PDB file of C-alpha atoms in Angstrom:
ATOM      1  CA  PHE V   1     -19.104  -3.147   9.852  1.00  0.00           C
ATOM      2  CA  ARG V   2     -21.242  -5.164   7.341  1.00  0.00           C
ATOM      3  CA  THR V   3     -18.316  -6.694   5.582  1.00  0.00           C
ATOM      4  CA  SER V   4     -16.407  -7.264   8.860  1.00  0.00           C
ATOM      5  CA  GLY V   5     -19.408  -8.945  10.400  1.00  0.00           C
ATOM      6  CA  ILE V   6     -20.354 -10.953   7.506  1.00  0.00           C
ATOM      7  CA  VAL V   7     -16.912 -12.290   7.366  1.00  0.00           C
ATOM      8  CA  ALA V   8     -17.003 -12.977  11.230  1.00  0.00           C
ATOM      9  CA  GLU V   9     -20.010 -14.947  10.803  1.00  0.00           C
ATOM     10  CA  LYS V  10     -18.847 -16.910   8.116  1.00  0.00           C
ATOM     11  CA  LEU V  11     -15.338 -18.296   9.738  1.00  0.00           C
ATOM     12  CA  GLU V  12     -17.428 -18.798  12.761  1.00  0.00           C
ATOM     13  CA  SER V  13     -20.350 -21.082  11.166  1.00  0.00           C
ATOM     14  CA  TRP V  14     -17.224 -22.907   9.869  1.00  0.00           C
ATOM     15  CA  GLY V  15     -15.818 -23.483  13.360  1.00  0.00           C
ATOM     16  CA  ILE V  16     -13.348 -21.033  13.493  1.00  0.00           C
ATOM     17  CA  GLU V  17     -11.992 -18.806  16.172  1.00  0.00           C
ATOM     18  CA  VAL V  18     -12.833 -15.349  15.713  1.00  0.00           C
ATOM     19  CA  ASP V  19     -11.095 -12.049  17.202  1.00  0.00           C
ATOM     20  CA  ARG V  20     -11.652  -8.305  16.215  1.00  0.00           C
ATOM     21  CA  VAL V  21      -8.618  -6.347  15.941  1.00  0.00           C
ATOM     22  CA  ALA V  22      -8.157  -2.485  15.157  1.00  0.00           C
ATOM     23  CA  GLY V  23     -12.017  -2.222  15.436  1.00  0.00           C
ATOM     24  CA  THR V  24     -13.385  -3.500  12.525  1.00  0.00           C
ATOM     25  CA  GLY V  25     -10.422  -6.139  11.640  1.00  0.00           C
ATOM     26  CA  VAL V  26     -11.057  -9.462  11.954  1.00  0.00           C
ATOM     27  CA  VAL V  27      -8.844 -12.530  12.862  1.00  0.00           C
ATOM     28  CA  GLY V  28      -9.861 -15.877  12.407  1.00  0.00           C
ATOM     29  CA  SER V  29      -7.555 -18.766  14.321  1.00  0.00           C
ATOM     30  CA  LEU V  30      -7.431 -22.587  13.248  1.00  0.00           C
ATOM     31  CA  THR V  31      -5.509 -25.311  14.225  1.00  0.00           C
ATOM     32  CA  GLY V  32      -5.058 -28.195  12.102  1.00  0.00           C
ATOM     33  CA  SER V  33      -5.350 -31.819  14.225  1.00  0.00           C
ATOM     34  CA  LYS V  34      -2.303 -33.680  11.908  1.00  0.00           C
ATOM     35  CA  SER V  35       0.124 -34.292  14.304  1.00  0.00           C
ATOM     36  CA  THR V  36       3.589 -33.290  13.665  1.00  0.00           C
ATOM     37  CA  THR V  37       6.830 -32.514  15.251  1.00  0.00           C
ATOM     38  CA  LEU V  38       8.772 -29.842  13.731  1.00  0.00           C
ATOM     39  CA  GLN V  39      12.688 -29.854  14.456  1.00  0.00           C
ATOM     40  CA  GLY V  40      13.470 -28.460  17.599  1.00  0.00           C
ATOM     41  CA  GLY V  41      10.341 -29.651  19.339  1.00  0.00           C
ATOM     42  CA  SER V  42       8.351 -27.405  18.384  1.00  0.00           C
ATOM     43  CA  GLU V  43       5.044 -28.756  18.248  1.00  0.00           C
ATOM     44  CA  TYR V  44       3.770 -26.599  15.314  1.00  0.00           C
ATOM     45  CA  THR V  45       4.196 -23.629  13.557  1.00  0.00           C
ATOM     46  CA  SER V  46       1.933 -20.509  12.801  1.00  0.00           C
ATOM     47  CA  ILE V  47       1.119 -18.501   9.685  1.00  0.00           C
ATOM     48  CA  GLY V  48      -0.682 -15.762   8.958  1.00  0.00           C
ATOM     49  CA  LEU V  49      -3.081 -15.204   5.529  1.00  0.00           C
ATOM     50  CA  ARG V  50      -3.951 -11.626   5.297  1.00  0.00           C
ATOM     51  CA  ALA V  51      -6.855 -10.162   2.486  1.00  0.00           C
ATOM     52  CA  ASP V  52      -7.753  -6.428   2.747  1.00  0.00           C
ATOM     53  CA  MET V  53     -11.632  -5.692   2.989  1.00  0.00           C
ATOM     54  CA  ASP V  54     -12.343  -2.148   2.126  1.00  0.00           C
ATOM     55  CA  ALA V  55     -14.003  -0.452  -0.950  1.00  0.00           C
ATOM     56  CA  LEU V  56     -13.136   3.014  -2.609  1.00  0.00           C
ATOM     57  CA  PRO V  57     -15.405   6.404  -2.287  1.00  0.00           C
ATOM     58  CA  ILE V  58     -16.238   5.833  -6.485  1.00  0.00           C
ATOM     59  CA  LYS V  59     -19.563   5.887  -8.095  1.00  0.00           C
ATOM     60  CA  GLU V  60     -19.679   2.652  -9.877  1.00  0.00           C
ATOM     61  CA  GLU V  61     -20.922   2.819 -13.080  1.00  0.00           C
ATOM     62  CA  ASN V  62     -21.232  -0.934 -14.546  1.00  0.00           C
ATOM     63  CA  ASP V  63     -23.688  -3.092 -15.096  1.00  0.00           C
ATOM     64  CA  PHE V  64     -23.030  -6.301 -13.891  1.00  0.00           C
ATOM     65  CA  PRO V  65     -24.654  -8.693 -11.520  1.00  0.00           C
ATOM     66  CA  HIS V  66     -21.840  -8.288  -9.445  1.00  0.00           C
ATOM     67  CA  LYS V  67     -21.484  -4.260  -9.354  1.00  0.00           C
ATOM     68  CA  SER V  68     -21.536  -2.521  -5.926  1.00  0.00           C
ATOM     69  CA  LEU V  69     -25.275  -2.443  -4.377  1.00  0.00           C
ATOM     70  CA  ILE V  70     -24.158   0.640  -2.308  1.00  0.00           C
ATOM     71  CA  GLU V  71     -23.997   4.015  -3.706  1.00  0.00           C
ATOM     72  CA  GLY V  72     -20.757   5.872  -3.831  1.00  0.00           C
ATOM     73  CA  LYS V  73     -18.841   2.842  -3.006  1.00  0.00           C
ATOM     74  CA  MET V  74     -17.215   0.138  -5.416  1.00  0.00           C
ATOM     75  CA  HIS V  75     -14.356  -2.713  -5.296  1.00  0.00           C
ATOM     76  CA  ALA V  76     -12.068  -0.735  -7.825  1.00  0.00           C
ATOM     77  CA  CYS V  77      -9.382  -2.380  -6.279  1.00  0.00           C
ATOM     78  CA  GLY V  78     -10.955  -5.379  -6.474  1.00  0.00           C
ATOM     79  CA  HIS V  79     -10.783  -6.564  -2.632  1.00  0.00           C
ATOM     80  CA  ASP V  80     -14.046  -8.092  -2.328  1.00  0.00           C
ATOM     81  CA  GLY V  81     -12.232 -11.004  -4.277  1.00  0.00           C
ATOM     82  CA  HIS V  82      -9.143 -10.866  -2.275  1.00  0.00           C
ATOM     83  CA  THR V  83     -11.814 -11.160   0.764  1.00  0.00           C
ATOM     84  CA  THR V  84     -13.853 -13.723  -0.915  1.00  0.00           C
ATOM     85  CA  MET V  85     -10.676 -16.215  -1.824  1.00  0.00           C
ATOM     86  CA  LEU V  86      -9.509 -15.524   1.916  1.00  0.00           C
ATOM     87  CA  LEU V  87     -12.489 -16.995   3.483  1.00  0.00           C
ATOM     88  CA  GLY V  88     -12.461 -20.094   1.051  1.00  0.00           C
ATOM     89  CA  ALA V  89      -9.393 -20.580   1.866  1.00  0.00           C
ATOM     90  CA  ALA V  90     -10.544 -20.639   5.556  1.00  0.00           C
ATOM     91  CA  LYS V  91     -13.543 -23.133   5.023  1.00  0.00           C
ATOM     92  CA  TYR V  92     -11.764 -25.505   2.842  1.00  0.00           C
ATOM     93  CA  LEU V  93      -9.267 -25.901   5.772  1.00  0.00           C
ATOM     94  CA  ALA V  94     -11.736 -25.915   8.084  1.00  0.00           C
ATOM     95  CA  SER V  95     -12.864 -29.053   6.460  1.00  0.00           C
ATOM     96  CA  ASN V  96      -9.364 -30.635   6.298  1.00  0.00           C
ATOM     97  CA  ARG V  97      -7.797 -29.953   9.590  1.00  0.00           C
ATOM     98  CA  GLU V  98      -6.557 -32.929   9.241  1.00  0.00           C
ATOM     99  CA  SER V  99      -4.974 -32.504   6.429  1.00  0.00           C
ATOM    100  CA  PHE V 100      -2.123 -30.050   8.292  1.00  0.00           C
ATOM    101  CA  SER V 101      -0.587 -29.473  11.213  1.00  0.00           C
ATOM    102  CA  GLY V 102       0.213 -25.637  13.146  1.00  0.00           C
ATOM    103  CA  LYS V 103      -1.860 -22.682  13.130  1.00  0.00           C
ATOM    104  CA  VAL V 104      -3.435 -20.442  10.488  1.00  0.00           C
ATOM    105  CA  ASN V 105      -4.486 -16.938  11.153  1.00  0.00           C
ATOM    106  CA  PHE V 106      -7.020 -15.537   8.550  1.00  0.00           C
ATOM    107  CA  ILE V 107      -6.649 -11.979   8.899  1.00  0.00           C
ATOM    108  CA  PHE V 108      -8.812  -9.815   7.559  1.00  0.00           C
ATOM    109  CA  GLN V 109      -7.482  -6.200   7.334  1.00  0.00           C
ATOM    110  CA  PRO V 110      -9.898  -3.174   7.314  1.00  0.00           C
ATOM    111  CA  ALA V 111      -8.985   0.407   5.290  1.00  0.00           C
ATOM    112  CA  GLU V 112      -5.939  -0.358   3.412  1.00  0.00           C
ATOM    113  CA  GLU V 113      -6.962   2.564   1.246  1.00  0.00           C
ATOM    114  CA  SER V 114      -4.752   5.226   2.441  1.00  0.00           C
ATOM    115  CA  GLN V 115      -5.777   4.517   6.293  1.00  0.00           C
ATOM    116  CA  GLY V 116      -3.524   2.158   6.859  1.00  0.00           C
ATOM    117  CA  GLY V 117      -5.536  -0.606   8.282  1.00  0.00           C
ATOM    118  CA  GLY V 118      -2.296  -2.981   8.417  1.00  0.00           C
ATOM    119  CA  ARG V 119      -0.453  -0.441  10.763  1.00  0.00           C
ATOM    120  CA  GLU V 120      -3.316  -0.072  13.044  1.00  0.00           C
ATOM    121  CA  MET V 121      -4.052  -3.785  13.214  1.00  0.00           C
ATOM    122  CA  VAL V 122       0.073  -4.023  14.328  1.00  0.00           C
ATOM    123  CA  GLU V 123      -0.438  -1.245  16.725  1.00  0.00           C
ATOM    124  CA  ASP V 124      -3.443  -2.885  18.276  1.00  0.00           C
ATOM    125  CA  GLY V 125      -1.322  -6.228  19.135  1.00  0.00           C
ATOM    126  CA  LEU V 126      -1.922  -8.527  15.930  1.00  0.00           C
ATOM    127  CA  PHE V 127       1.021 -10.162  16.511  1.00  0.00           C
ATOM    128  CA  SER V 128       1.239 -10.720  20.161  1.00  0.00           C
ATOM    129  CA  LYS V 129      -2.194 -12.085  20.196  1.00  0.00           C
ATOM    130  CA  TYR V 130      -1.619 -14.219  17.381  1.00  0.00           C
ATOM    131  CA  PRO V 131       2.101 -14.819  16.779  1.00  0.00           C
ATOM    132  CA  CYS V 132       3.090 -15.846  12.896  1.00  0.00           C
ATOM    133  CA  ASP V 133       5.907 -17.538  11.727  1.00  0.00           C
ATOM    134  CA  GLU V 134       5.574 -16.179   8.470  1.00  0.00           C
ATOM    135  CA  ILE V 135       2.703 -14.204   6.596  1.00  0.00           C
ATOM    136  CA  TYR V 136       1.171 -14.039   3.395  1.00  0.00           C
ATOM    137  CA  ALA V 137      -0.897 -12.040   1.178  1.00  0.00           C
ATOM    138  CA  LEU V 138      -2.316 -11.847  -2.698  1.00  0.00           C
ATOM    139  CA  HIS V 139      -3.613  -8.711  -4.633  1.00  0.00           C
ATOM    140  CA  ASN V 140      -5.352  -9.241  -7.983  1.00  0.00           C
ATOM    141  CA  TRP V 141      -2.914  -7.746 -10.362  1.00  0.00           C
ATOM    142  CA  PRO V 142      -4.681  -6.689 -13.924  1.00  0.00           C
ATOM    143  CA  MET V 143      -0.625  -5.946 -15.682  1.00  0.00           C
ATOM    144  CA  ILE V 144      -0.600 -10.268 -16.132  1.00  0.00           C
ATOM    145  CA  GLU V 145      -2.003 -12.893 -18.131  1.00  0.00           C
ATOM    146  CA  LYS V 146      -4.814 -14.444 -16.449  1.00  0.00           C
ATOM    147  CA  GLY V 147      -3.515 -17.880 -14.966  1.00  0.00           C
ATOM    148  CA  THR V 148      -0.469 -16.257 -14.114  1.00  0.00           C
ATOM    149  CA  ILE V 149       1.134 -15.346 -10.394  1.00  0.00           C
ATOM    150  CA  ALA V 150       4.052 -12.946 -10.063  1.00  0.00           C
ATOM    151  CA  VAL V 151       6.235 -13.731  -6.703  1.00  0.00           C
ATOM    152  CA  ILE V 152       8.942 -11.103  -6.570  1.00  0.00           C
ATOM    153  CA  ASP V 153      12.342 -11.737  -4.253  1.00  0.00           C
ATOM    154  CA  GLY V 154      12.903  -8.601  -1.609  1.00  0.00           C
ATOM    155  CA  PRO V 155      11.248  -5.072  -2.501  1.00  0.00           C
ATOM    156  CA  VAL V 156       7.521  -5.195  -4.472  1.00  0.00           C
ATOM    157  CA  MET V 157       5.720  -1.907  -3.866  1.00  0.00           C
ATOM    158  CA  ALA V 158       7.065   0.982  -2.904  1.00  0.00           C
ATOM    159  CA  ALA V 159       7.090   3.166  -0.193  1.00  0.00           C
ATOM    160  CA  VAL V 160       5.077   6.427  -0.787  1.00  0.00           C
ATOM    161  CA  ASP V 161       5.002  10.111   1.092  1.00  0.00           C
ATOM    162  CA  GLU V 162       2.735  13.016   0.011  1.00  0.00           C
ATOM    163  CA  PHE V 163       3.895  16.670   0.340  1.00  0.00           C
ATOM    164  CA  LYS V 164       3.131  20.446   0.239  1.00  0.00           C
ATOM    165  CA  VAL V 165       5.012  23.150  -0.381  1.00  0.00           C
ATOM    166  CA  VAL V 166       3.387  26.524   0.356  1.00  0.00           C
ATOM    167  CA  ILE V 167       5.460  29.800  -1.211  1.00  0.00           C
ATOM    168  CA  GLU V 168       4.727  33.433   0.550  1.00  0.00           C
ATOM    169  CA  GLY V 169       5.634  35.864  -1.900  1.00  0.00           C
ATOM    170  CA  VAL V 170       4.230  39.445  -2.901  1.00  0.00           C
ATOM    171  CA  GLY V 171       1.495  39.927  -4.450  1.00  0.00           C
ATOM    172  CA  GLY V 172       0.175  42.713  -6.999  1.00  0.00           C
ATOM    173  CA  HIS V 173      -1.144  44.045 -10.472  1.00  0.00           C
ATOM    174  CA  ALA V 174      -0.034  41.608 -13.299  1.00  0.00           C
ATOM    175  CA  ALA V 175       0.573  45.223 -14.924  1.00  0.00           C
ATOM    176  CA  TYR V 176       3.496  45.857 -12.210  1.00  0.00           C
ATOM    177  CA  PRO V 177       5.334  42.523 -11.610  1.00  0.00           C
ATOM    178  CA  GLN V 178       8.633  44.420 -10.452  1.00  0.00           C
ATOM    179  CA  LEU V 179       6.446  45.267  -6.978  1.00  0.00           C
ATOM    180  CA  THR V 180       5.850  41.717  -6.600  1.00  0.00           C
ATOM    181  CA  VAL V 181       7.682  38.286  -5.768  1.00  0.00           C
ATOM    182  CA  ASP V 182       5.603  36.235  -7.713  1.00  0.00           C
ATOM    183  CA  PRO V 183       5.172  32.382  -6.399  1.00  0.00           C
ATOM    184  CA  ILE V 184       3.881  31.034  -9.671  1.00  0.00           C
ATOM    185  CA  VAL V 185       7.675  31.722 -11.332  1.00  0.00           C
ATOM    186  CA  ILE V 186       9.067  30.738  -8.215  1.00  0.00           C
ATOM    187  CA  GLY V 187       6.604  27.587  -8.006  1.00  0.00           C
ATOM    188  CA  SER V 188       8.002  26.617 -11.832  1.00  0.00           C
ATOM    189  CA  HIS V 189      11.219  27.175 -10.932  1.00  0.00           C
ATOM    190  CA  ILE V 190      10.922  24.665  -7.762  1.00  0.00           C
ATOM    191  CA  VAL V 191       8.742  21.801  -9.978  1.00  0.00           C
ATOM    192  CA  THR V 192      11.591  21.846 -12.477  1.00  0.00           C
ATOM    193  CA  SER V 193      14.123  21.462 -10.425  1.00  0.00           C
ATOM    194  CA  LEU V 194      12.259  18.487  -8.331  1.00  0.00           C
ATOM    195  CA  GLN V 195      12.909  16.543 -11.933  1.00  0.00           C
ATOM    196  CA  SER V 196      16.691  17.066 -11.626  1.00  0.00           C
ATOM    197  CA  VAL V 197      16.399  14.879  -8.339  1.00  0.00           C
ATOM    198  CA  ILE V 198      15.657  11.537 -10.129  1.00  0.00           C
ATOM    199  CA  SER V 199      17.394  12.184 -13.017  1.00  0.00           C
ATOM    200  CA  ARG V 200      20.654  13.738 -11.606  1.00  0.00           C
ATOM    201  CA  GLN V 201      20.830  13.230  -7.954  1.00  0.00           C
ATOM    202  CA  SER V 202      19.647   9.290  -7.481  1.00  0.00           C
ATOM    203  CA  ASP V 203      21.250   6.300  -8.316  1.00  0.00           C
ATOM    204  CA  PRO V 204      19.455   5.179 -11.844  1.00  0.00           C
ATOM    205  CA  VAL V 205      19.512   2.032 -10.849  1.00  0.00           C
ATOM    206  CA  ASP V 206      17.460   2.567  -7.752  1.00  0.00           C
ATOM    207  CA  ALA V 207      13.899   3.433  -9.100  1.00  0.00           C
ATOM    208  CA  ALA V 208      12.331   6.292  -7.274  1.00  0.00           C
ATOM    209  CA  VAL V 209       9.835   9.045  -8.154  1.00  0.00           C
ATOM    210  CA  VAL V 210       8.853  12.523  -7.671  1.00  0.00           C
ATOM    211  CA  SER V 211       5.638  13.604  -8.888  1.00  0.00           C
ATOM    212  CA  VAL V 212       3.788  16.789  -8.540  1.00  0.00           C
ATOM    213  CA  THR V 213       0.545  16.587  -9.326  1.00  0.00           C
ATOM    214  CA  GLN V 214      -0.948  19.984  -7.982  1.00  0.00           C
ATOM    215  CA  PHE V 215      -0.286  23.894  -8.328  1.00  0.00           C
ATOM    216  CA  HIS V 216      -3.099  26.340  -7.122  1.00  0.00           C
ATOM    217  CA  ALA V 217      -2.383  30.167  -7.189  1.00  0.00           C
ATOM    218  CA  GLY V 218      -4.266  32.903  -7.722  1.00  0.00           C
ATOM    219  CA  SER V 219      -7.841  33.574  -9.241  1.00  0.00           C
ATOM    220  CA  SER V 220      -7.795  36.263 -11.011  1.00  0.00           C
ATOM    221  CA  TYR V 221      -6.862  37.173 -14.982  1.00  0.00           C
ATOM    222  CA  ASN V 222      -4.864  40.478 -13.275  1.00  0.00           C
ATOM    223  CA  VAL V 223      -3.353  39.762  -9.699  1.00  0.00           C
ATOM    224  CA  ILE V 224      -0.351  37.945  -9.347  1.00  0.00           C
ATOM    225  CA  PRO V 225      -1.174  36.370  -6.224  1.00  0.00           C
ATOM    226  CA  SER V 226       0.800  36.153  -2.999  1.00  0.00           C
ATOM    227  CA  SER V 227       0.826  32.658  -2.500  1.00  0.00           C
ATOM    228  CA  ALA V 228       1.174  29.048  -4.516  1.00  0.00           C
ATOM    229  CA  ILE V 229       1.005  25.828  -3.377  1.00  0.00           C
ATOM    230  CA  ILE V 230       2.086  22.852  -4.825  1.00  0.00           C
ATOM    231  CA  ARG V 231       1.210  19.224  -3.633  1.00  0.00           C
ATOM    232  CA  GLY V 232       2.822  16.130  -5.182  1.00  0.00           C
ATOM    233  CA  THR V 233       3.683  12.476  -4.099  1.00  0.00           C
ATOM    234  CA  MET V 234       7.706  10.602  -3.784  1.00  0.00           C
ATOM    235  CA  ARG V 235       7.793   7.374  -4.035  1.00  0.00           C
ATOM    236  CA  SER V 236      11.142   4.903  -3.286  1.00  0.00           C
ATOM    237  CA  PHE V 237      12.061   1.248  -2.125  1.00  0.00           C
ATOM    238  CA  LYS V 238      15.432   2.203  -0.439  1.00  0.00           C
ATOM    239  CA  GLU V 239      14.334   3.998   3.595  1.00  0.00           C
ATOM    240  CA  GLU V 240      18.010   5.881   2.602  1.00  0.00           C
ATOM    241  CA  THR V 241      16.689   6.640  -1.133  1.00  0.00           C
ATOM    242  CA  ARG V 242      13.112   8.122   0.756  1.00  0.00           C
ATOM    243  CA  GLU V 243      15.086  10.225   3.153  1.00  0.00           C
ATOM    244  CA  ASN V 244      16.847  11.531   0.588  1.00  0.00           C
ATOM    245  CA  LEU V 245      13.700  12.357  -1.229  1.00  0.00           C
ATOM    246  CA  LYS V 246      13.146  14.325   1.461  1.00  0.00           C
ATOM    247  CA  SER V 247      15.866  16.228   1.949  1.00  0.00           C
ATOM    248  CA  ARG V 248      16.039  17.138  -1.621  1.00  0.00           C
ATOM    249  CA  LEU V 249      13.048  18.275  -1.821  1.00  0.00           C
ATOM    250  CA  VAL V 250      12.965  20.691   0.766  1.00  0.00           C
ATOM    251  CA  SER V 251      16.312  22.060   0.349  1.00  0.00           C
ATOM    252  CA  ILE V 252      15.153  22.665  -3.095  1.00  0.00           C
ATOM    253  CA  ALA V 253      11.931  24.274  -1.997  1.00  0.00           C
ATOM    254  CA  GLU V 254      13.402  26.890   0.448  1.00  0.00           C
ATOM    255  CA  SER V 255      16.376  27.505  -1.565  1.00  0.00           C
ATOM    256  CA  THR V 256      14.879  28.847  -4.740  1.00  0.00           C
ATOM    257  CA  SER V 257      12.175  30.956  -2.824  1.00  0.00           C
ATOM    258  CA  LYS V 258      14.867  32.320  -0.951  1.00  0.00           C
ATOM    259  CA  ALA V 259      17.175  33.167  -4.091  1.00  0.00           C
ATOM    260  CA  PHE V 260      13.553  34.989  -4.890  1.00  0.00           C
ATOM    261  CA  ASP V 261      13.405  36.987  -1.865  1.00  0.00           C
ATOM    262  CA  ALA V 262      10.089  34.477  -0.939  1.00  0.00           C
ATOM    263  CA  THR V 263       9.865  31.786   1.551  1.00  0.00           C
ATOM    264  CA  ALA V 264       8.655  28.258   1.129  1.00  0.00           C
ATOM    265  CA  LYS V 265       6.907  26.061   4.190  1.00  0.00           C
ATOM    266  CA  VAL V 266       7.510  22.094   3.301  1.00  0.00           C
ATOM    267  CA  THR V 267       4.787  19.696   5.024  1.00  0.00           C
ATOM    268  CA  ILE V 268       5.823  16.291   4.331  1.00  0.00           C
ATOM    269  CA  TYR V 269       2.924  13.696   5.029  1.00  0.00           C
ATOM    270  CA  PRO V 270       4.277  10.317   5.707  1.00  0.00           C
ATOM    271  CA  GLY V 271       3.002   7.396   3.850  1.00  0.00           C
ATOM    272  CA  TYR V 272       3.210   3.453   3.902  1.00  0.00           C
ATOM    273  CA  PRO V 273       6.959   1.761   3.620  1.00  0.00           C
ATOM    274  CA  ALA V 274       7.725  -0.193   1.272  1.00  0.00           C
ATOM    275  CA  THR V 275       6.424  -3.815   1.055  1.00  0.00           C
ATOM    276  CA  VAL V 276       9.617  -6.135   0.953  1.00  0.00           C
ATOM    277  CA  ASN V 277       9.397 -10.081   0.679  1.00  0.00           C
ATOM    278  CA  SER V 278      11.636 -11.973   2.292  1.00  0.00           C
ATOM    279  CA  SER V 279      13.801 -14.047   0.014  1.00  0.00           C
ATOM    280  CA  LYS V 280      12.891 -17.709   1.981  1.00  0.00           C
ATOM    281  CA  SER V 281       8.837 -16.553   2.072  1.00  0.00           C
ATOM    282  CA  ALA V 282       9.009 -15.615  -1.651  1.00  0.00           C
ATOM    283  CA  ILE V 283      10.796 -18.588  -2.925  1.00  0.00           C
ATOM    284  CA  HIS V 284       8.588 -21.152  -0.682  1.00  0.00           C
ATOM    285  CA  ALA V 285       5.355 -19.381  -2.305  1.00  0.00           C
ATOM    286  CA  ALA V 286       6.532 -19.704  -5.899  1.00  0.00           C
ATOM    287  CA  LYS V 287       7.221 -23.300  -5.150  1.00  0.00           C
ATOM    288  CA  VAL V 288       3.625 -23.599  -4.202  1.00  0.00           C
ATOM    289  CA  ALA V 289       2.486 -21.404  -7.272  1.00  0.00           C
ATOM    290  CA  GLU V 290       4.125 -23.494  -9.793  1.00  0.00           C
ATOM    291  CA  GLU V 291       2.133 -26.468  -8.257  1.00  0.00           C
ATOM    292  CA  LEU V 292      -1.285 -24.177  -8.595  1.00  0.00           C
ATOM    293  CA  VAL V 293      -0.568 -23.107 -12.391  1.00  0.00           C
ATOM    294  CA  GLY V 294       2.807 -24.850 -13.805  1.00  0.00           C
ATOM    295  CA  GLU V 295       5.944 -23.171 -14.309  1.00  0.00           C
ATOM    296  CA  SER V 296       5.341 -21.563 -17.369  1.00  0.00           C
ATOM    297  CA  ASN V 297       2.638 -19.381 -16.202  1.00  0.00           C
ATOM    298  CA  LEU V 298       4.899 -18.659 -12.679  1.00  0.00           C
ATOM    299  CA  LEU V 299       6.594 -15.319 -13.047  1.00  0.00           C
ATOM    300  CA  ARG V 300       9.567 -14.615 -11.030  1.00  0.00           C
ATOM    301  CA  GLN V 301      10.853 -11.413 -13.249  1.00  0.00           C
ATOM    302  CA  GLU V 302       8.172  -8.438 -13.043  1.00  0.00           C
ATOM    303  CA  ALA V 303       9.450  -5.564 -11.941  1.00  0.00           C
ATOM    304  CA  PRO V 304       7.883  -4.179  -8.422  1.00  0.00           C
ATOM    305  CA  SER V 305       5.558  -1.706  -8.574  1.00  0.00           C
ATOM    306  CA  MET V 306       5.800   1.981  -7.522  1.00  0.00           C
ATOM    307  CA  GLY V 307       1.923   1.748  -6.052  1.00  0.00           C
ATOM    308  CA  ALA V 308       2.140   1.372  -2.163  1.00  0.00           C
ATOM    309  CA  GLU V 309       0.412  -1.025   0.202  1.00  0.00           C
ATOM    310  CA  ASP V 310       0.282  -1.036   3.772  1.00  0.00           C
ATOM    311  CA  PHE V 311       0.866  -5.467   4.208  1.00  0.00           C
ATOM    312  CA  SER V 312       4.281  -3.216   4.568  1.00  0.00           C
ATOM    313  CA  TYR V 313       3.488  -2.734   7.985  1.00  0.00           C
ATOM    314  CA  MET V 314       3.169  -6.594   8.374  1.00  0.00           C
ATOM    315  CA  LEU V 315       6.164  -7.422   6.969  1.00  0.00           C
ATOM    316  CA  ARG V 316       8.256  -5.073   9.127  1.00  0.00           C
ATOM    317  CA  GLU V 317       6.832  -7.680  11.731  1.00  0.00           C
ATOM    318  CA  VAL V 318       7.208 -10.691  10.375  1.00  0.00           C
ATOM    319  CA  PRO V 319       8.929 -12.485   7.445  1.00  0.00           C
ATOM    320  CA  GLY V 320       6.402 -13.356   4.360  1.00  0.00           C
ATOM    321  CA  CYS V 321       5.686 -12.597   0.835  1.00  0.00           C
ATOM    322  CA  TYR V 322       3.324 -10.489  -0.844  1.00  0.00           C
ATOM    323  CA  VAL V 323       2.144 -12.311  -4.770  1.00  0.00           C
ATOM    324  CA  TRP V 324       0.214 -11.007  -7.306  1.00  0.00           C
TER     325      TRP V 324
END
């Protein structure tokens, strides 16, 4: 609430119309005064510029002047930088309305970190209230050199889904394993089998990841537990690959458990879809980036990231580009 309030106050002080979308989301709308008529008779076009605002629930242990002032909150993903950059752009354009025609919508999005603020803004009518012909966003990217900008055509960030597998067996004393249906052994087979989903059941040129990140079972040295829980994440770029990963997970968990006379319940928690840049918008973004940093500092061949980003929901509605 505090951050969005500061953003709204600054936008208003520069003469930009301000609205709230999806609770703490802020949209500033600015129309240029330069007279230009586009082909087709349209008086102007409109674009969206988006920045995420939220921090992470992490205690910051850095010791520099710009460290977090709020205990247990840290801008570990750099969204404070994104917000600052978009505010800077808004201030500049508000002071130079005569230099452009059309409308710019400054979109300050809350809750990117796992809560889907991008989806919430879209569902709250972001683009019906503020139509955009194109939309752009950026993310700081420590993996590339300072002073460079990376622009990728097509998929740039992966889709992500989380899963939980609950295996129900028969517990008992560790001295008499023949009287049990051991969920730890079954879970181990499931974890091992899941590795073949990528190496043997997916196109090797179609990037995908299945990572098991948790395996919980038992609490005693001499007792075989009756159940085990496996959790993890699946990531992909293509929607058909995403659906195949889900299908294979369910099939492997259920069939492996059945082979050992146990049962498995699989729950899949859908996450963000893939972030996919439009080719036209990527070309335009690359031209602008080249003007800013020079051809030698424009990176056009960077590999997409298997991380996820909820700007993807906006790109599903409006063509655009997400750059690093």
